[in-house]
Amino acid sequence: IAHLAPTKMARSIAISIDSGGQDPRLVLVDGMNVALRKGSCSVADFSGLIECVNKFTSAGMHAMVLLPASRLVMPPELQVPPVKHVGDAISLFEAGKLIPLPEDGLFVPDGSMVYDEDSATLARFDDLALLALAADLDAAIVSNDTFQTVLESKPQLRGSLAKLVQFSFQ
């Protein structure tokens, strides 16, 4: 997986969602957060990602899921929290609806590198990418997260939360 700055990712996403002149609303989905909500917070159930994408697509929006790349390649039994329905996430990737994120540091729009070996977690990196891309693309975010850890180190991304949409399953 190539390392891309969010601005470069943003251009790549914009090209991939060319809608023939129409401008559907872009929604970025916090993949792990939504999958954990589907799995009752104890298991990441990736079938929830398809439900979420379908819900926003049927409303005329363009939904893209962001997910740490390791979640697509690491055996499910080795992942913490455990995952199920990995094939659903892979299907979204193959359909161009899922962006796998590198996990060893990401560039943010101001050009600084974020990598804190003492406190960084995979969640921090995918959350950082989500907020940075949402700011870059003026996109809505689908998540139940408050992003406090990221906002403590990058308060300039707080504006990304203006279009935060919480999502739950019935």
Coordinates of N, CA and C in Angstrom, one line a residue:
I1 N 0.9 -1.2 0.0 CA 0.0 0.0 0.0 C 0.9 1.2 0.0
A2 N 0.7 2.1 -1.0 CA 1.5 3.3 -1.0 C 1.1 4.3 0.0
H3 N 2.1 5.0 0.5 CA 1.8 6.1 1.5 C 1.4 7.3 0.7
L4 N 0.3 7.9 1.0 CA -0.2 9.1 0.4 C -0.5 10.1 1.4
A5 N -0.1 11.3 1.1 CA -0.6 12.5 1.9 C -2.1 12.6 1.7
P6 N -2.8 13.1 2.7 CA -4.2 13.3 2.5 C -4.6 14.1 1.3
T7 N -3.8 15.1 0.9 CA -4.2 15.9 -0.3 C -4.1 15.0 -1.5
K8 N -3.0 14.2 -1.6 CA -2.9 13.3 -2.7 C -4.0 12.3 -2.7
M9 N -4.3 11.8 -1.5 CA -5.5 10.8 -1.4 C -6.8 11.5 -1.8
A10 N -6.9 12.8 -1.4 CA -8.1 13.5 -1.8 C -8.3 13.6 -3.3
R11 N -7.2 13.9 -4.0 CA -7.3 14.0 -5.4 C -7.7 12.6 -6.0
S12 N -7.1 11.6 -5.4 CA -7.3 10.2 -5.9 C -8.8 9.8 -5.7
I13 N -9.3 10.2 -4.5 CA -10.7 9.9 -4.2 C -11.6 10.7 -5.2
A14 N -11.3 12.0 -5.4 CA -12.1 12.8 -6.2 C -12.2 12.2 -7.7
I15 N -11.0 11.7 -8.1 CA -11.0 11.1 -9.5 C -11.9 9.8 -9.5
S16 N -11.8 9.0 -8.4 CA -12.5 7.8 -8.4 C -14.0 7.9 -8.3
I17 N -14.5 9.1 -7.9 CA -15.9 9.3 -7.7 C -16.5 10.2 -8.7
D18 N -15.8 10.4 -9.9 CA -16.4 11.2 -10.9 C -17.8 10.8 -11.2
S19 N -18.7 11.7 -11.1 CA -20.1 11.3 -11.2 C -20.8 11.9 -12.5
G20 N -20.0 12.1 -13.5 CA -20.6 12.6 -14.8 C -21.2 14.0 -14.7
G21 N -20.6 14.9 -13.9 CA -21.2 16.2 -13.9 C -22.0 16.5 -12.6
Q22 N -22.5 15.4 -12.0 CA -23.3 15.6 -10.8 C -22.3 15.6 -9.6
D23 N -22.7 16.2 -8.5 CA -21.9 16.3 -7.4 C -22.5 15.7 -6.2
P24 N -22.4 14.4 -6.0 CA -23.0 13.7 -4.9 C -22.3 14.1 -3.6
R25 N -22.9 14.2 -2.5 CA -22.3 14.5 -1.2 C -21.4 13.4 -0.8
L26 N -20.1 13.7 -0.5 CA -19.2 12.7 -0.1 C -19.2 12.4 1.4
V27 N -19.3 11.1 1.8 CA -19.4 10.7 3.1 C -18.2 9.8 3.4
L28 N -17.4 10.1 4.4 CA -16.2 9.2 4.7 C -16.6 8.4 6.0
V29 N -16.5 7.1 5.9 CA -17.0 6.2 6.9 C -15.8 5.7 7.8
D30 N -15.9 5.9 9.1 CA -14.9 5.4 10.0 C -15.1 3.9 10.1
G31 N -14.4 3.1 9.3 CA -14.6 1.7 9.1 C -14.6 0.9 10.4
M32 N -13.6 1.1 11.2 CA -13.5 0.3 12.5 C -14.6 0.7 13.4
N33 N -14.9 2.0 13.5 CA -15.9 2.4 14.4 C -17.3 1.8 14.1
V34 N -17.6 1.9 12.8 CA -18.9 1.4 12.3 C -19.0 -0.1 12.5
A35 N -17.9 -0.8 12.1 CA -17.8 -2.3 12.3 C -18.0 -2.7 13.7
L36 N -17.3 -2.0 14.6 CA -17.5 -2.3 16.1 C -18.9 -2.1 16.6
R37 N -19.5 -1.0 16.1 CA -20.9 -0.8 16.4 C -21.8 -1.9 16.0
K38 N -21.6 -2.4 14.8 CA -22.3 -3.6 14.3 C -22.1 -4.8 15.1
G39 N -20.9 -5.0 15.6 CA -20.5 -6.1 16.4 C -20.7 -5.9 17.9
S40 N -21.6 -5.0 18.3 CA -21.9 -4.7 19.7 C -20.6 -4.4 20.5
C41 N -19.6 -3.7 19.9 CA -18.4 -3.2 20.5 C -17.4 -4.3 20.9
S42 N -17.7 -5.6 20.8 CA -16.8 -6.6 21.2 C -16.1 -7.3 20.0
V43 N -16.8 -7.2 18.8 CA -16.2 -7.8 17.6 C -16.5 -6.8 16.5
A44 N -15.5 -6.6 15.6 CA -15.6 -5.7 14.4 C -16.3 -6.6 13.3
D45 N -17.6 -6.3 13.1 CA -18.4 -7.0 12.1 C -18.4 -6.2 10.8
F46 N -17.6 -6.6 9.8 CA -17.5 -5.8 8.6 C -18.7 -5.9 7.7
S47 N -19.7 -6.7 8.0 CA -20.9 -6.7 7.3 C -21.6 -5.4 7.5
G48 N -21.4 -4.7 8.6 CA -22.0 -3.4 8.9 C -21.5 -2.3 7.9
L49 N -20.3 -2.5 7.4 CA -19.8 -1.5 6.4 C -20.6 -1.5 5.2
I50 N -21.0 -2.7 4.7 CA -21.8 -2.7 3.5 C -23.2 -2.1 3.8
E51 N -23.8 -2.4 4.9 CA -25.0 -1.8 5.3 C -24.9 -0.3 5.3
C52 N -23.9 0.2 5.9 CA -23.7 1.7 6.0 C -23.5 2.3 4.7
V53 N -22.6 1.7 3.8 CA -22.4 2.3 2.5 C -23.7 2.3 1.7
N54 N -24.4 1.2 1.8 CA -25.7 1.1 1.0 C -26.7 2.1 1.5
K55 N -26.8 2.4 2.8 CA -27.7 3.4 3.4 C -27.4 4.8 2.8
F56 N -26.2 5.2 2.8 CA -25.8 6.5 2.2 C -25.9 6.6 0.7
T57 N -25.6 5.5 0.1 CA -25.6 5.4 -1.4 C -27.1 5.5 -1.9
S58 N -28.0 4.8 -1.1 CA -29.4 4.9 -1.5 C -30.0 6.3 -1.3
A59 N -29.3 7.1 -0.5 CA -29.8 8.5 -0.2 C -29.1 9.4 -1.2
G60 N -28.4 8.9 -2.2 CA -27.8 9.8 -3.2 C -26.4 10.3 -2.9
M61 N -25.8 9.7 -1.9 CA -24.5 10.2 -1.5 C -23.4 9.2 -1.9
H62 N -22.2 9.6 -1.9 CA -21.1 8.7 -2.3 C -20.3 8.4 -1.0
A63 N -20.4 7.2 -0.5 CA -19.7 6.8 0.7 C -18.4 6.0 0.4
M64 N -17.4 6.4 1.1 CA -16.1 5.7 1.1 C -15.7 5.3 2.5
V65 N -15.3 4.1 2.7 CA -14.9 3.6 4.0 C -13.3 3.7 4.1
L66 N -12.9 4.2 5.3 CA -11.5 4.2 5.6 C -11.2 3.1 6.6
L67 N -10.2 2.3 6.4 CA -9.9 1.2 7.3 C -8.4 0.9 7.3
P68 N -7.8 0.6 8.5 CA -6.4 0.3 8.5 C -6.1 -0.9 7.6
A69 N -5.1 -0.9 6.8 CA -4.8 -1.9 5.8 C -4.7 -3.3 6.4
S70 N -4.1 -3.3 7.7 CA -3.9 -4.6 8.3 C -5.2 -5.4 8.5
R71 N -6.3 -4.7 8.6 CA -7.6 -5.3 8.8 C -8.0 -6.2 7.6
L72 N -7.4 -5.9 6.5 CA -7.8 -6.7 5.3 C -6.9 -7.9 5.1
V73 N -5.7 -7.9 5.7 CA -4.7 -8.9 5.4 C -4.4 -9.8 6.6
M74 N -4.5 -9.3 7.8 CA -4.2 -10.1 9.0 C -5.2 -11.1 9.2
P75 N -4.9 -12.4 9.6 CA -5.8 -13.4 9.8 C -6.8 -12.9 10.9
P76 N -8.1 -13.1 10.7 CA -9.1 -12.6 11.7 C -8.9 -13.1 13.1
E77 N -8.4 -14.3 13.3 CA -8.2 -14.8 14.7 C -7.0 -14.1 15.4
L78 N -6.2 -13.4 14.7 CA -5.0 -12.7 15.3 C -5.4 -11.2 15.6
Q79 N -6.5 -10.8 15.2 CA -6.8 -9.4 15.3 C -7.5 -9.1 16.7
V80 N -7.2 -7.9 17.2 CA -7.8 -7.4 18.5 C -8.3 -6.0 18.2
P81 N -9.6 -5.8 18.3 CA -10.6 -6.8 18.6 C -10.8 -7.8 17.5
P82 N -11.4 -8.9 17.8 CA -11.6 -9.9 16.7 C -12.6 -9.3 15.6
V83 N -12.4 -9.9 14.4 CA -13.2 -9.4 13.3 C -14.0 -10.6 12.7
K84 N -15.1 -10.2 12.0 CA -15.8 -11.2 11.2 C -16.3 -10.6 10.0
H85 N -16.6 -11.4 9.0 CA -17.0 -11.0 7.7 C -16.0 -10.1 7.0
V86 N -14.7 -10.5 7.0 CA -13.6 -9.8 6.4 C -13.9 -9.7 4.9
G87 N -14.5 -10.7 4.3 CA -14.8 -10.8 2.9 C -15.7 -9.6 2.5
D88 N -16.5 -9.1 3.4 CA -17.3 -7.9 3.0 C -16.5 -6.7 2.9
A89 N -15.5 -6.5 3.7 CA -14.5 -5.4 3.6 C -13.7 -5.5 2.3
I90 N -13.3 -6.7 2.0 CA -12.5 -6.9 0.7 C -13.4 -6.6 -0.5
S91 N -14.7 -7.0 -0.4 CA -15.6 -6.7 -1.5 C -15.8 -5.2 -1.7
L92 N -15.8 -4.4 -0.6 CA -15.9 -3.0 -0.7 C -14.6 -2.4 -1.4
F93 N -13.5 -3.0 -1.0 CA -12.2 -2.5 -1.5 C -12.2 -2.8 -3.0
E94 N -12.6 -4.0 -3.4 CA -12.6 -4.3 -4.9 C -13.6 -3.5 -5.7
A95 N -14.6 -3.0 -5.0 CA -15.6 -2.1 -5.7 C -15.2 -0.7 -5.6
G96 N -14.0 -0.4 -5.1 CA -13.5 1.0 -5.0 C -14.2 1.8 -3.9
K97 N -14.8 1.2 -2.9 CA -15.5 1.9 -1.9 C -14.8 1.9 -0.5
L98 N -13.6 1.3 -0.5 CA -12.8 1.2 0.7 C -11.4 1.6 0.5
I99 N -10.9 2.5 1.3 CA -9.5 2.9 1.2 C -8.7 2.3 2.4
P100 N -7.8 1.4 2.0 CA -6.9 0.8 3.1 C -5.8 1.9 3.5
L101 N -5.7 2.1 4.8 CA -4.7 3.1 5.2 C -3.4 2.5 5.8
P102 N -2.3 3.1 5.4 CA -1.0 2.6 5.9 C -1.0 2.9 7.4
E103 N -0.3 2.2 8.2 CA -0.3 2.3 9.6 C 1.0 2.8 10.3
D104 N 2.0 3.1 9.6 CA 3.3 3.5 10.2 C 3.5 5.0 10.1
G105 N 2.5 5.8 10.2 CA 2.6 7.2 10.1 C 1.9 7.8 8.9
L106 N 1.3 8.9 9.0 CA 0.6 9.6 7.9 C 0.9 11.0 7.9
F107 N 1.0 11.6 6.7 CA 1.1 13.0 6.6 C -0.2 13.7 6.7
V108 N -0.2 14.9 7.3 CA -1.4 15.6 7.5 C -1.3 16.9 6.5
P109 N -2.4 17.6 6.3 CA -2.4 18.6 5.3 C -1.3 19.7 5.5
D110 N -1.0 20.0 6.8 CA 0.0 21.0 7.0 C 1.5 20.5 6.7
G111 N 1.6 19.3 6.3 CA 2.9 18.7 5.9 C 3.7 18.1 7.0
S112 N 3.2 18.2 8.2 CA 4.0 17.6 9.3 C 3.7 16.1 9.4
M113 N 4.7 15.3 9.8 CA 4.6 13.9 10.0 C 4.1 13.6 11.4
V114 N 3.1 12.7 11.5 CA 2.6 12.4 12.8 C 3.0 10.9 13.1
Y115 N 3.8 10.8 14.1 CA 4.2 9.4 14.5 C 4.7 9.5 15.9
D116 N 3.9 9.0 16.9 CA 4.3 9.1 18.3 C 4.4 7.7 18.8
E117 N 5.6 7.2 18.9 CA 5.8 5.8 19.3 C 5.3 5.5 20.7
D118 N 5.3 6.5 21.5 CA 4.9 6.3 22.9 C 3.3 6.1 23.1
S119 N 2.6 6.9 22.2 CA 1.1 6.9 22.5 C 0.3 6.5 21.2
A120 N 0.9 6.4 20.1 CA 0.2 6.2 18.8 C -0.4 4.8 18.8
T121 N -1.6 4.7 18.3 CA -2.3 3.4 18.0 C -2.8 3.4 16.6
L122 N -3.2 2.2 16.1 CA -3.8 2.2 14.8 C -5.0 3.1 14.7
A123 N -5.8 3.2 15.7 CA -7.0 4.0 15.7 C -6.6 5.5 15.5
R124 N -5.5 5.9 16.2 CA -5.1 7.3 16.0 C -4.8 7.6 14.5
F125 N -4.1 6.7 13.9 CA -3.7 6.9 12.5 C -4.9 6.9 11.6
D126 N -5.8 6.0 11.7 CA -7.0 6.0 10.8 C -7.9 7.2 11.2
D127 N -8.0 7.5 12.4 CA -8.8 8.7 12.8 C -8.2 10.0 12.3
L128 N -6.9 10.1 12.3 CA -6.2 11.3 11.8 C -6.4 11.4 10.3
A129 N -6.3 10.3 9.6 CA -6.5 10.3 8.1 C -7.9 10.7 7.8
L130 N -8.9 10.2 8.6 CA -10.3 10.4 8.4 C -10.6 11.9 8.5
L131 N -10.1 12.5 9.6 CA -10.3 14.0 9.9 C -9.6 14.8 8.8
A132 N -8.4 14.5 8.5 CA -7.6 15.3 7.5 C -8.3 15.2 6.1
L133 N -8.7 14.0 5.7 CA -9.4 13.9 4.4 C -10.7 14.6 4.4
A134 N -11.5 14.5 5.5 CA -12.8 15.2 5.5 C -12.6 16.7 5.4
A135 N -11.5 17.2 6.0 CA -11.2 18.7 5.9 C -10.8 19.0 4.5
D136 N -10.0 18.2 3.9 CA -9.5 18.4 2.5 C -10.6 18.3 1.5
L137 N -11.6 17.4 1.7 CA -12.6 17.2 0.7 C -14.0 17.8 1.0
D138 N -14.0 18.5 2.2 CA -15.3 19.0 2.7 C -16.4 17.9 2.7
A139 N -16.0 16.8 3.3 CA -16.8 15.6 3.4 C -17.4 15.5 4.8
A140 N -18.6 14.8 4.8 CA -19.2 14.4 6.1 C -18.4 13.2 6.6
I141 N -18.5 13.0 7.9 CA -17.8 11.8 8.6 C -18.9 11.0 9.2
V142 N -18.9 9.7 9.0 CA -19.8 8.8 9.7 C -19.0 8.0 10.8
S143 N -19.3 8.3 12.0 CA -18.6 7.7 13.1 C -19.3 8.0 14.4
N144 N -19.1 7.2 15.4 CA -19.6 7.4 16.8 C -18.4 7.9 17.7
D145 N -17.3 8.1 17.1 CA -16.1 8.5 17.8 C -16.1 10.0 18.1
T146 N -15.5 10.4 19.2 CA -15.3 11.9 19.5 C -14.0 12.4 19.0
F147 N -13.1 11.5 18.6 CA -11.7 11.9 18.1 C -10.9 12.7 19.0
Q148 N -11.1 12.6 20.3 CA -10.4 13.5 21.3 C -8.9 13.3 21.2
T149 N -8.4 12.0 21.1 CA -7.0 11.8 21.0 C -6.3 12.5 19.9
V150 N -6.9 12.5 18.7 CA -6.4 13.2 17.6 C -6.5 14.7 17.7
L151 N -7.6 15.2 18.2 CA -7.8 16.6 18.3 C -6.9 17.2 19.4
E152 N -6.4 16.4 20.4 CA -5.5 17.0 21.3 C -4.2 17.3 20.6
S153 N -3.7 16.5 19.7 CA -2.5 16.7 19.0 C -2.6 17.6 17.7
K154 N -3.8 17.6 17.1 CA -4.1 18.3 15.9 C -5.4 19.1 16.0
P155 N -5.5 20.1 16.9 CA -6.7 20.9 17.1 C -7.2 21.6 15.8
Q156 N -6.4 21.8 14.9 CA -6.8 22.5 13.6 C -7.8 21.6 12.8
L157 N -7.9 20.3 13.2 CA -8.8 19.5 12.5 C -10.2 19.4 13.1
R158 N -10.4 20.2 14.2 CA -11.7 20.2 14.9 C -12.9 20.6 14.0
G159 N -12.6 21.4 13.0 CA -13.7 21.8 12.0 C -14.2 20.6 11.2
S160 N -13.5 19.6 11.1 CA -14.0 18.4 10.4 C -15.2 17.8 11.0
L161 N -15.3 18.0 12.3 CA -16.4 17.4 13.1 C -17.8 18.1 12.9
A162 N -17.7 19.2 12.2 CA -19.0 20.0 11.9 C -20.0 19.2 11.1
K163 N -19.5 18.2 10.4 CA -20.4 17.3 9.6 C -20.3 15.9 10.1
L164 N -20.3 15.7 11.4 CA -20.2 14.4 11.9 C -21.6 13.8 12.0
V165 N -21.8 12.6 11.4 CA -23.0 11.9 11.4 C -22.8 10.6 12.2
Q166 N -23.6 10.4 13.3 CA -23.5 9.1 14.0 C -24.4 8.1 13.3
F167 N -24.0 6.8 13.5 CA -24.6 5.7 12.8 C -24.9 4.6 13.7
S168 N -26.0 4.0 13.7 CA -26.3 2.8 14.5 C -27.1 1.8 13.7
F169 N -27.2 0.6 14.2 CA -27.9 -0.5 13.5 C -29.1 -0.8 14.3
Q170 N -30.2 -1.2 13.6 CA -31.4 -1.6 14.2 C -31.6 -3.1 14.2

